[in-house]
Amino acid sequence: MKRNNHWAVFVSKNANKDLFIQQLLDKKTEGELAIFNDRSSMLMSDLSIIELINEEEIHDRVEVDKTNNRQLRSLSSGEQKKALLAYCLSKNPDCIILDNPFDNLDIASQASLGGLLKDAGDHASLIQIINRKTDVLPFIINAVSIDDKNKITYQSVEEYLTQQKNESIVFPNDVPKPLHDYEIKSDALVVFNKVNVAYNGRPIVKDISWKIKAGEFWQLIGPNGSGKSTLLTMITGDNPKGYGQNLTLFGMKKGTGETVWDIKQNVGYFTPSMTDLFSKNHTLQGMVVSGLFDSIGLYVIPAEAHLQVANEWLQLIEMDHLKNISFSKLSLGQQRLALIARAMIKHPPLLILDEPTSGLDDYHVSLVTSLINKIAAESRTAILYVSHRREEGLEPQFVFELTTDKNGSTGKEIRNTK
């Protein structure tokens, strides 16, 4: 398979990516990509994985990873994508459409999948849909760019990358002041002291010692399966494995009579999956206000002060003109900014941001990282940013890195020198 049969499709912030993919699948593409209209194609995407997982569970069978006789749900994210790639190749398609294949993968998994995709390119044409320009497969030379008006431009990858400039994002307004201050018993918000966690005899983390102090900005990194989620659930009070450990949260030793609410009231939390919790009935303003009550939706009539501070946050992220719009109608990038504002509106002692840039394009990543940096600089809230990627422009003071081991992942603190 010649290299000029592969294409990189760079999708701008407001382009209709799903429409473009559907046109490819329906064989209704125009321009140079019309050569694929008479060829067979398969889609490799996160949605494909979800659909196949559901199919396997409905019929109680292994559909994809028959070699290892394992259902997709039992595999890690990296293993799922490798299994799906092998499954696609087994159908002998002329073309495989790759929808952001490196999303949610750690660096090692990205490298491993990248090698398999290079080999796959010898057997099928690859069309790689890309939100992040750094993710382009190095052997692809043809580029398609789709702008906000869904106009398609054909050029080389080299030409496209040369034209791109990193946008400097500035939020002119100040971070809004808190409605009230928290009283924390200790400057050390989170203290792990030789914490160990195992499930069914399998060690997850070993001898974790880590301290997060008020106002600090941390990034938590580590490969898939290294225990990042385990540590997060211990910090938020959701993991019963925290009992019996030398773990102190917001000045309270775990298991000394504190409630989950005692812990959660000190935490602002964001994860991409929260997007699905807000229905079409939730307005943007109401969604942001709900962060003051730690609720999904408003079940009380907010006071004028509550509405005022929510509007100040919407002004900060330049979305106050959208306050009465349904949250579900916002773009993915707008939803992320709004959910961060919701998590931060009460100025919690600790703000946890779990993969906030996942699935975003380069422009919206710049918006999100700029907002996070501003919160870190202008508030007393400590930030725990969790991601595989070390985003350009993000300015954490410290990094806590998990390294996998058969005896459980270990952790080490790194002062960021960027």
CSV table of C-alpha atoms in Angstrom, one decimal:
chain,number,residue,atom,x,y,z
A,1,MET,CA,0.0,0.0,0.0
A,2,LYS,CA,1.6,3.3,-1.1
A,3,ARG,CA,1.9,6.1,1.4
A,4,ASN,CA,-0.2,8.5,-0.8
A,5,ASN,CA,-3.3,6.4,-0.1
A,6,HIS,CA,-3.4,7.6,3.5
A,7,TRP,CA,-5.0,10.8,4.6
A,8,ALA,CA,-5.0,13.0,7.8
A,9,VAL,CA,-8.2,15.0,8.4
A,10,PHE,CA,-7.7,18.0,10.6
A,11,VAL,CA,-11.0,19.1,12.1
A,12,SER,CA,-11.4,22.7,13.3
A,13,LYS,CA,-13.2,23.6,16.6
A,14,ASN,CA,-16.7,23.9,15.2
A,15,ALA,CA,-16.6,21.6,12.1
A,16,ASN,CA,-19.1,18.8,11.9
A,17,LYS,CA,-16.8,15.8,12.2
A,18,ASP,CA,-19.7,13.3,12.5
A,19,LEU,CA,-21.2,14.5,9.3
A,20,PHE,CA,-17.9,14.1,7.5
A,21,ILE,CA,-17.4,10.5,8.9
A,22,GLN,CA,-21.0,9.6,7.8
A,23,GLN,CA,-20.3,10.9,4.3
A,24,LEU,CA,-17.3,8.6,4.1
A,25,LEU,CA,-19.3,5.6,5.3
A,26,ASP,CA,-22.2,6.4,3.0
A,27,LYS,CA,-19.7,6.8,0.0
A,28,LYS,CA,-20.9,10.3,-0.6
A,29,THR,CA,-17.6,12.2,-0.3
A,30,GLU,CA,-16.6,14.8,-2.9
A,31,GLY,CA,-13.2,16.1,-4.0
A,32,GLU,CA,-10.1,14.0,-3.8
A,33,LEU,CA,-11.5,11.7,-1.2
A,34,ALA,CA,-14.2,10.6,-3.7
A,35,ILE,CA,-11.8,7.8,-4.7
A,36,PHE,CA,-13.1,6.0,-1.6
A,37,ASN,CA,-16.7,6.1,-2.7
A,38,ASP,CA,-16.3,2.8,-4.5
A,39,ARG,CA,-14.3,1.1,-1.8
A,40,SER,CA,-15.2,-0.8,1.3
A,41,SER,CA,-14.5,1.0,4.6
A,42,MET,CA,-14.7,0.4,8.4
A,43,LEU,CA,-14.8,2.8,11.3
A,44,MET,CA,-12.4,2.5,14.2
A,45,SER,CA,-13.7,4.8,17.0
A,46,ASP,CA,-14.6,4.9,20.6
A,47,LEU,CA,-18.3,4.7,19.6
A,48,SER,CA,-17.5,1.6,17.6
A,49,ILE,CA,-16.0,0.0,20.7
A,50,ILE,CA,-19.1,0.9,22.8
A,51,GLU,CA,-21.4,-0.6,20.2
A,52,LEU,CA,-19.4,-3.8,20.0
A,53,ILE,CA,-19.3,-4.1,23.8
A,54,ASN,CA,-23.1,-3.8,23.8
A,55,GLU,CA,-23.3,-6.4,21.0
A,56,GLU,CA,-21.1,-8.9,22.9
A,57,GLU,CA,-23.1,-8.4,26.1
A,58,ILE,CA,-26.5,-8.8,24.5
A,59,HIS,CA,-25.5,-12.0,22.8
A,60,ASP,CA,-23.1,-13.2,25.5
A,61,ARG,CA,-20.3,-14.0,23.1
A,62,VAL,CA,-16.8,-12.8,22.0
A,63,GLU,CA,-17.1,-10.9,18.7
A,64,VAL,CA,-13.8,-9.0,18.4
A,65,ASP,CA,-10.9,-10.5,20.4
A,66,LYS,CA,-11.5,-14.2,19.5
A,67,THR,CA,-7.8,-15.0,19.6
A,68,ASN,CA,-7.7,-14.4,23.3
A,69,ASN,CA,-11.4,-15.3,23.9
A,70,ARG,CA,-11.9,-12.0,25.9
A,71,GLN,CA,-14.8,-9.7,25.7
A,72,LEU,CA,-14.0,-6.0,24.9
A,73,ARG,CA,-15.3,-4.8,28.2
A,74,SER,CA,-12.6,-6.8,30.1
A,75,LEU,CA,-9.8,-5.1,28.2
A,76,SER,CA,-8.0,-1.8,28.9
A,77,SER,CA,-8.5,1.2,26.6
A,78,GLY,CA,-5.3,0.4,24.7
A,79,GLU,CA,-6.1,-3.3,24.4
A,80,GLN,CA,-9.6,-2.4,23.1
A,81,LYS,CA,-8.2,-0.3,20.3
A,82,LYS,CA,-5.6,-2.9,19.3
A,83,ALA,CA,-8.3,-5.6,19.3
A,84,LEU,CA,-10.6,-3.4,17.2
A,85,LEU,CA,-7.9,-2.7,14.7
A,86,ALA,CA,-7.2,-6.4,14.3
A,87,TYR,CA,-10.9,-7.0,13.9
A,88,CYS,CA,-11.2,-4.3,11.2
A,89,LEU,CA,-8.2,-5.8,9.3
A,90,SER,CA,-9.8,-9.3,9.5
A,91,LYS,CA,-12.6,-8.0,7.4
A,92,ASN,CA,-10.2,-6.9,4.6
A,93,PRO,CA,-11.5,-3.4,4.1
A,94,ASP,CA,-10.0,-1.1,1.5
A,95,CYS,CA,-10.1,1.7,4.0
A,96,ILE,CA,-10.1,2.1,7.8
A,97,ILE,CA,-11.4,5.4,9.2
A,98,LEU,CA,-9.6,6.2,12.4
A,99,ASP,CA,-11.5,8.6,14.7
A,100,ASN,CA,-8.9,10.2,17.0
A,101,PRO,CA,-7.3,6.7,17.8
A,102,PHE,CA,-4.9,8.1,20.4
A,103,ASP,CA,-7.5,9.7,22.7
A,104,ASN,CA,-7.4,8.4,26.3
A,105,LEU,CA,-4.2,6.4,25.8
A,106,ASP,CA,-1.0,6.8,27.8
A,107,ILE,CA,2.3,7.5,26.0
A,108,ALA,CA,3.4,3.8,25.8
A,109,SER,CA,0.0,2.7,24.5
A,110,GLN,CA,0.0,5.4,21.9
A,111,ALA,CA,3.4,4.3,20.7
A,112,SER,CA,2.3,0.7,20.6
A,113,LEU,CA,-0.9,1.4,18.7
A,114,GLY,CA,1.1,3.7,16.3
A,115,GLY,CA,3.3,0.9,15.3
A,116,LEU,CA,0.4,-1.4,14.6
A,117,LEU,CA,-1.3,1.4,12.5
A,118,LYS,CA,1.9,1.7,10.5
A,119,ASP,CA,1.8,-2.0,9.7
A,120,ALA,CA,-2.0,-1.8,9.0
A,121,GLY,CA,-1.2,0.9,6.4
A,122,ASP,CA,0.4,-1.8,4.3
A,123,HIS,CA,-2.9,-3.6,4.0
A,124,ALA,CA,-5.5,-0.8,3.9
A,125,SER,CA,-5.8,2.9,3.3
A,126,LEU,CA,-6.0,4.9,6.5
A,127,ILE,CA,-8.1,8.1,7.0
A,128,GLN,CA,-7.1,9.6,10.4
A,129,ILE,CA,-9.5,12.1,11.8
A,130,ILE,CA,-7.5,14.4,14.1
A,131,ASN,CA,-8.4,17.0,16.7
A,132,ARG,CA,-4.8,17.4,17.9
A,133,LYS,CA,-2.1,18.1,15.3
A,134,THR,CA,0.6,16.4,17.4
A,135,ASP,CA,-1.3,13.1,16.9
A,136,VAL,CA,-0.9,12.8,13.2
A,137,LEU,CA,0.7,9.5,12.1
A,138,PRO,CA,4.2,10.3,10.8
A,139,PHE,CA,3.9,8.3,7.6
A,140,ILE,CA,0.8,10.2,6.4
A,141,ILE,CA,1.6,12.9,3.8
A,142,ASN,CA,-1.9,13.9,2.5
A,143,ALA,CA,-4.0,16.3,4.6
A,144,VAL,CA,-7.6,17.4,4.6
A,145,SER,CA,-8.6,20.4,6.7
A,146,ILE,CA,-12.3,21.2,7.6
A,147,ASP,CA,-13.0,24.7,8.8
A,148,ASP,CA,-15.9,26.0,11.0
A,149,LYS,CA,-18.1,26.3,7.9
A,150,ASN,CA,-17.3,22.7,6.9
A,151,LYS,CA,-15.2,23.9,3.9
A,152,ILE,CA,-12.7,21.2,2.9
A,153,THR,CA,-9.2,22.1,1.8
A,154,TYR,CA,-6.8,19.6,0.4
A,155,GLN,CA,-3.0,20.0,0.9
A,156,SER,CA,0.0,18.2,2.3
A,157,VAL,CA,0.4,17.5,6.1
A,158,GLU,CA,3.6,19.6,5.9
A,159,GLU,CA,1.8,22.5,4.4
A,160,TYR,CA,-1.0,22.3,7.0
A,161,LEU,CA,1.3,22.1,10.0
A,162,THR,CA,3.4,25.0,8.7
A,163,GLN,CA,0.3,27.2,8.5
A,164,GLN,CA,-0.8,26.5,12.1
A,165,LYS,CA,0.0,28.9,14.9
A,166,ASN,CA,-0.4,28.3,18.6
A,167,GLU,CA,-3.1,30.7,19.7
A,168,SER,CA,-2.5,32.7,22.9
A,169,ILE,CA,-5.7,32.8,24.9
A,170,VAL,CA,-6.2,35.5,27.5
A,171,PHE,CA,-9.3,35.8,29.8
A,172,PRO,CA,-9.5,39.5,30.6
A,173,ASN,CA,-11.7,39.3,33.6
A,174,ASP,CA,-10.5,38.4,37.1
A,175,VAL,CA,-11.5,35.1,38.7
A,176,PRO,CA,-14.7,35.8,40.7
A,177,LYS,CA,-14.4,36.0,44.5
A,178,PRO,CA,-15.8,33.2,46.7
A,179,LEU,CA,-19.1,33.6,48.5
A,180,HIS,CA,-17.5,32.3,51.6
A,181,ASP,CA,-14.1,31.0,52.8
A,182,TYR,CA,-13.5,27.4,53.9
A,183,GLU,CA,-12.0,26.6,57.3
A,184,ILE,CA,-9.4,23.9,56.9
A,185,LYS,CA,-7.8,22.4,59.9
A,186,SER,CA,-4.4,21.9,58.2
A,187,ASP,CA,-2.4,23.5,55.4
A,188,ALA,CA,-1.9,19.9,54.1
A,189,LEU,CA,-5.2,19.1,52.3
A,190,VAL,CA,-4.3,15.5,51.3
A,191,VAL,CA,-1.7,13.3,53.0
A,192,PHE,CA,-0.9,9.7,51.8
A,193,ASN,CA,1.6,8.0,54.1
A,194,LYS,CA,2.7,4.6,52.8
A,195,VAL,CA,-0.7,3.8,51.4
A,196,ASN,CA,-1.3,0.4,49.8
A,197,VAL,CA,-4.3,-0.8,47.8
A,198,ALA,CA,-5.0,-4.2,46.3
A,199,TYR,CA,-8.1,-5.8,44.8
A,200,ASN,CA,-8.7,-9.6,45.0
A,201,GLY,CA,-5.1,-10.1,46.0
A,202,ARG,CA,-3.8,-8.0,43.0
A,203,PRO,CA,-1.7,-5.0,44.2
A,204,ILE,CA,-2.7,-1.7,42.6
A,205,VAL,CA,-0.5,0.9,44.4
A,206,LYS,CA,2.3,0.3,46.9
A,207,ASP,CA,3.7,2.6,49.6
A,208,ILE,CA,2.2,5.8,48.2
A,209,SER,CA,3.4,8.8,50.1
A,210,TRP,CA,2.2,12.2,48.8
A,211,LYS,CA,1.2,15.5,50.3
A,212,ILE,CA,-1.0,18.2,48.6
A,213,LYS,CA,-0.9,21.5,50.3
A,214,ALA,CA,-3.3,24.5,50.0
A,215,GLY,CA,-2.8,26.5,46.8
A,216,GLU,CA,-0.5,24.0,45.1
A,217,PHE,CA,-0.9,23.0,41.4
A,218,TRP,CA,-0.3,19.3,40.8
A,219,GLN,CA,-0.5,17.0,37.7
A,220,LEU,CA,-1.0,13.3,38.3
A,221,ILE,CA,0.4,11.1,35.5
A,222,GLY,CA,0.9,7.4,34.9
A,223,PRO,CA,0.1,4.7,32.4
A,224,ASN,CA,-3.3,3.2,32.0
A,225,GLY,CA,-4.0,0.9,34.9
A,226,SER,CA,-1.3,2.4,37.1
A,227,GLY,CA,-3.8,3.4,39.8
A,228,LYS,CA,-4.6,7.1,39.1
A,229,SER,CA,-8.4,6.5,39.4
A,230,THR,CA,-7.8,4.5,42.7
A,231,LEU,CA,-6.0,7.5,44.2
A,232,LEU,CA,-8.7,9.9,43.0
A,233,THR,CA,-11.5,7.9,44.6
A,234,MET,CA,-9.6,7.8,47.9
A,235,ILE,CA,-9.2,11.6,47.8
A,236,THR,CA,-12.9,12.1,47.2
A,237,GLY,CA,-13.9,9.6,49.9
A,238,ASP,CA,-15.6,7.2,47.4
A,239,ASN,CA,-13.2,4.3,47.9
A,240,PRO,CA,-13.7,2.1,51.0
A,241,LYS,CA,-10.0,1.0,50.7
A,242,GLY,CA,-9.2,4.3,52.4
A,243,TYR,CA,-10.2,2.9,55.7
A,244,GLY,CA,-7.4,1.5,57.8
A,245,GLN,CA,-4.9,3.5,55.8
A,246,ASN,CA,-2.6,6.3,57.0
A,247,LEU,CA,-4.6,8.8,55.0
A,248,THR,CA,-5.6,12.3,56.0
A,249,LEU,CA,-8.1,14.4,54.1
A,250,PHE,CA,-8.6,18.0,54.9
A,251,GLY,CA,-7.3,17.7,58.4
A,252,MET,CA,-9.3,14.6,59.2
A,253,LYS,CA,-7.7,11.1,59.6
A,254,LYS,CA,-9.7,8.7,57.4
A,255,GLY,CA,-12.0,6.6,59.5
A,256,THR,CA,-12.2,8.9,62.5
A,257,GLY,CA,-15.9,9.7,62.2
A,258,GLU,CA,-15.9,11.9,59.0
A,259,THR,CA,-18.7,11.4,56.5
A,260,VAL,CA,-18.3,11.3,52.7
A,261,TRP,CA,-20.1,14.7,52.6
A,262,ASP,CA,-17.5,16.1,55.0
A,263,ILE,CA,-14.9,15.2,52.4
A,264,LYS,CA,-16.8,16.1,49.2
A,265,GLN,CA,-17.8,19.6,50.4
A,266,ASN,CA,-14.1,20.4,50.2
A,267,VAL,CA,-13.7,19.2,46.6
A,268,GLY,CA,-14.7,20.6,43.2
A,269,TYR,CA,-14.7,17.8,40.7
A,270,PHE,CA,-14.7,17.5,36.9
A,271,THR,CA,-14.6,14.5,34.6
A,272,PRO,CA,-15.7,14.4,30.9
A,273,SER,CA,-18.4,11.8,31.8
A,274,MET,CA,-20.2,14.5,33.8
A,275,THR,CA,-21.4,16.0,30.5
A,276,ASP,CA,-24.0,13.3,30.1
A,277,LEU,CA,-25.5,14.0,33.5
A,278,PHE,CA,-27.1,17.3,32.4
A,279,SER,CA,-30.3,17.0,30.4
A,280,LYS,CA,-31.7,19.4,27.8
A,281,ASN,CA,-33.7,21.0,30.6
A,282,HIS,CA,-30.6,22.3,32.4
A,283,THR,CA,-29.7,25.9,31.3
A,284,LEU,CA,-26.1,26.9,31.3
A,285,GLN,CA,-26.6,29.3,34.2
A,286,GLY,CA,-28.5,26.7,36.3
A,287,MET,CA,-25.8,24.2,35.6
A,288,VAL,CA,-23.1,26.5,36.9
A,289,VAL,CA,-25.1,27.5,39.9
A,290,SER,CA,-25.7,23.8,40.8
A,291,GLY,CA,-22.0,23.6,41.7
A,292,LEU,CA,-22.7,25.6,44.8
A,293,PHE,CA,-25.0,22.9,46.0
A,294,ASP,CA,-23.0,19.9,44.6
A,295,SER,CA,-26.1,18.7,42.8
A,296,ILE,CA,-26.9,17.7,39.3
A,297,GLY,CA,-29.6,20.2,38.5
A,298,LEU,CA,-31.2,22.8,40.8
A,299,TYR,CA,-33.6,21.7,43.4
A,300,VAL,CA,-33.8,24.9,45.3
A,301,ILE,CA,-34.5,28.5,44.2
A,302,PRO,CA,-31.1,30.2,44.0
A,303,ALA,CA,-30.5,33.4,45.9
A,304,GLU,CA,-29.6,36.6,43.9
A,305,ALA,CA,-26.0,36.2,45.2
A,306,HIS,CA,-25.8,32.7,43.7
A,307,LEU,CA,-27.0,33.9,40.3
A,308,GLN,CA,-24.6,36.9,40.5
A,309,VAL,CA,-21.5,34.8,41.1
A,310,ALA,CA,-22.6,32.3,38.4
A,311,ASN,CA,-22.9,35.2,35.9
A,312,GLU,CA,-19.4,36.4,36.9
A,313,TRP,CA,-18.0,33.0,36.0
A,314,LEU,CA,-19.9,33.0,32.7
A,315,GLN,CA,-18.5,36.5,32.0
A,316,LEU,CA,-15.0,35.2,32.8
A,317,ILE,CA,-15.3,32.4,30.2
A,318,GLU,CA,-17.1,34.8,27.8
A,319,MET,CA,-20.3,32.8,27.8
A,320,ASP,CA,-22.7,35.0,29.7
A,321,HIS,CA,-24.7,35.7,26.6
A,322,LEU,CA,-25.5,32.0,26.5
A,323,LYS,CA,-26.7,31.7,30.1
A,324,ASN,CA,-30.3,30.7,29.2
A,325,ILE,CA,-29.2,28.2,26.5
A,326,SER,CA,-29.6,24.5,27.3
A,327,PHE,CA,-26.3,23.1,28.4
A,328,SER,CA,-26.8,20.2,26.0
A,329,LYS,CA,-26.8,22.5,23.0
A,330,LEU,CA,-23.3,23.9,23.7
A,331,SER,CA,-20.3,22.7,21.8
A,332,LEU,CA,-18.0,20.2,23.6
A,333,GLY,CA,-15.4,22.8,24.3
A,334,GLN,CA,-18.0,25.2,25.7
A,335,GLN,CA,-19.3,22.4,27.9
A,336,ARG,CA,-15.8,21.7,29.3
A,337,LEU,CA,-15.3,25.4,30.2
A,338,ALA,CA,-18.7,25.6,31.9
A,339,LEU,CA,-18.1,22.4,33.9
A,340,ILE,CA,-14.8,23.7,35.2
A,341,ALA,CA,-16.5,26.9,36.2
A,342,ARG,CA,-19.2,24.8,37.9
A,343,ALA,CA,-16.6,22.8,39.8
A,344,MET,CA,-14.8,26.0,40.8
A,345,ILE,CA,-17.7,28.3,41.6
A,346,LYS,CA,-17.6,27.5,45.4
A,347,HIS,CA,-13.8,28.0,45.5
A,348,PRO,CA,-13.2,24.6,47.0
A,349,PRO,CA,-9.9,23.9,48.8
A,350,LEU,CA,-9.2,21.3,46.2
A,351,LEU,CA,-10.2,21.2,42.5
A,352,ILE,CA,-9.8,17.9,40.7
A,353,LEU,CA,-9.7,18.0,36.9
A,354,ASP,CA,-9.8,14.5,35.4
A,355,GLU,CA,-8.7,14.5,31.7
A,356,PRO,CA,-10.3,17.9,31.0
A,357,THR,CA,-8.8,18.1,27.5
A,358,SER,CA,-9.8,14.7,26.3
A,359,GLY,CA,-11.4,14.8,22.9
A,360,LEU,CA,-10.9,18.5,22.4
A,361,ASP,CA,-9.2,20.2,19.4
A,362,ASP,CA,-6.1,22.3,19.8
A,363,TYR,CA,-8.0,25.6,20.1
A,364,HIS,CA,-10.3,24.4,23.0
A,365,VAL,CA,-7.3,22.8,24.7
A,366,SER,CA,-5.7,26.2,24.7
A,367,LEU,CA,-8.8,27.7,26.2
A,368,VAL,CA,-9.0,25.1,28.9
A,369,THR,CA,-5.4,25.2,29.9
A,370,SER,CA,-5.4,29.0,30.0
A,371,LEU,CA,-8.5,28.9,32.3
A,372,ILE,CA,-6.8,26.4,34.6
A,373,ASN,CA,-3.6,28.5,34.8
A,374,LYS,CA,-5.7,31.6,35.6
A,375,ILE,CA,-7.5,29.7,38.4
A,376,ALA,CA,-4.2,28.6,39.8
A,377,ALA,CA,-2.7,32.1,39.7
A,378,GLU,CA,-5.7,34.0,41.1
A,379,SER,CA,-7.3,31.7,43.7
A,380,ARG,CA,-6.3,29.9,46.9
A,381,THR,CA,-7.6,26.6,45.5
A,382,ALA,CA,-5.2,23.7,45.1
A,383,ILE,CA,-5.5,22.0,41.7
A,384,LEU,CA,-5.0,18.3,40.9
A,385,TYR,CA,-4.9,17.9,37.1
A,386,VAL,CA,-5.0,14.3,35.9
A,387,SER,CA,-4.0,13.5,32.3
A,388,HIS,CA,-1.7,11.3,30.2
A,389,ARG,CA,-0.6,14.4,28.2
A,390,ARG,CA,1.7,17.1,29.4
A,391,GLU,CA,-0.1,20.0,27.6
A,392,GLU,CA,2.0,22.8,26.1
A,393,GLY,CA,1.3,25.9,28.1
A,394,LEU,CA,0.0,24.2,31.2
A,395,GLU,CA,1.9,25.3,34.3
A,396,PRO,CA,1.7,22.9,37.2
A,397,GLN,CA,4.2,23.4,40.0
A,398,PHE,CA,4.6,19.7,40.7
A,399,VAL,CA,4.0,16.3,39.1
A,400,PHE,CA,3.2,13.1,40.9
A,401,GLU,CA,4.1,10.2,38.6
A,402,LEU,CA,2.9,6.6,39.0
A,403,THR,CA,5.2,3.8,37.7
A,404,THR,CA,3.6,0.4,37.2
A,405,ASP,CA,5.2,-2.7,38.9
A,406,LYS,CA,4.0,-6.2,39.5
A,407,ASN,CA,4.0,-5.5,43.2
A,408,GLY,CA,1.8,-2.3,42.7
A,409,SER,CA,2.5,1.1,41.2
A,410,THR,CA,4.9,3.3,43.1
A,411,GLY,CA,4.9,7.1,43.0
A,412,LYS,CA,7.4,9.9,43.0
A,413,GLU,CA,7.1,13.7,43.3
A,414,ILE,CA,8.7,15.9,40.6
A,415,ARG,CA,9.0,19.6,40.7
A,416,ASN,CA,8.1,21.0,37.4
A,417,THR,CA,11.0,23.0,35.9
A,418,LYS,CA,9.3,24.0,32.6
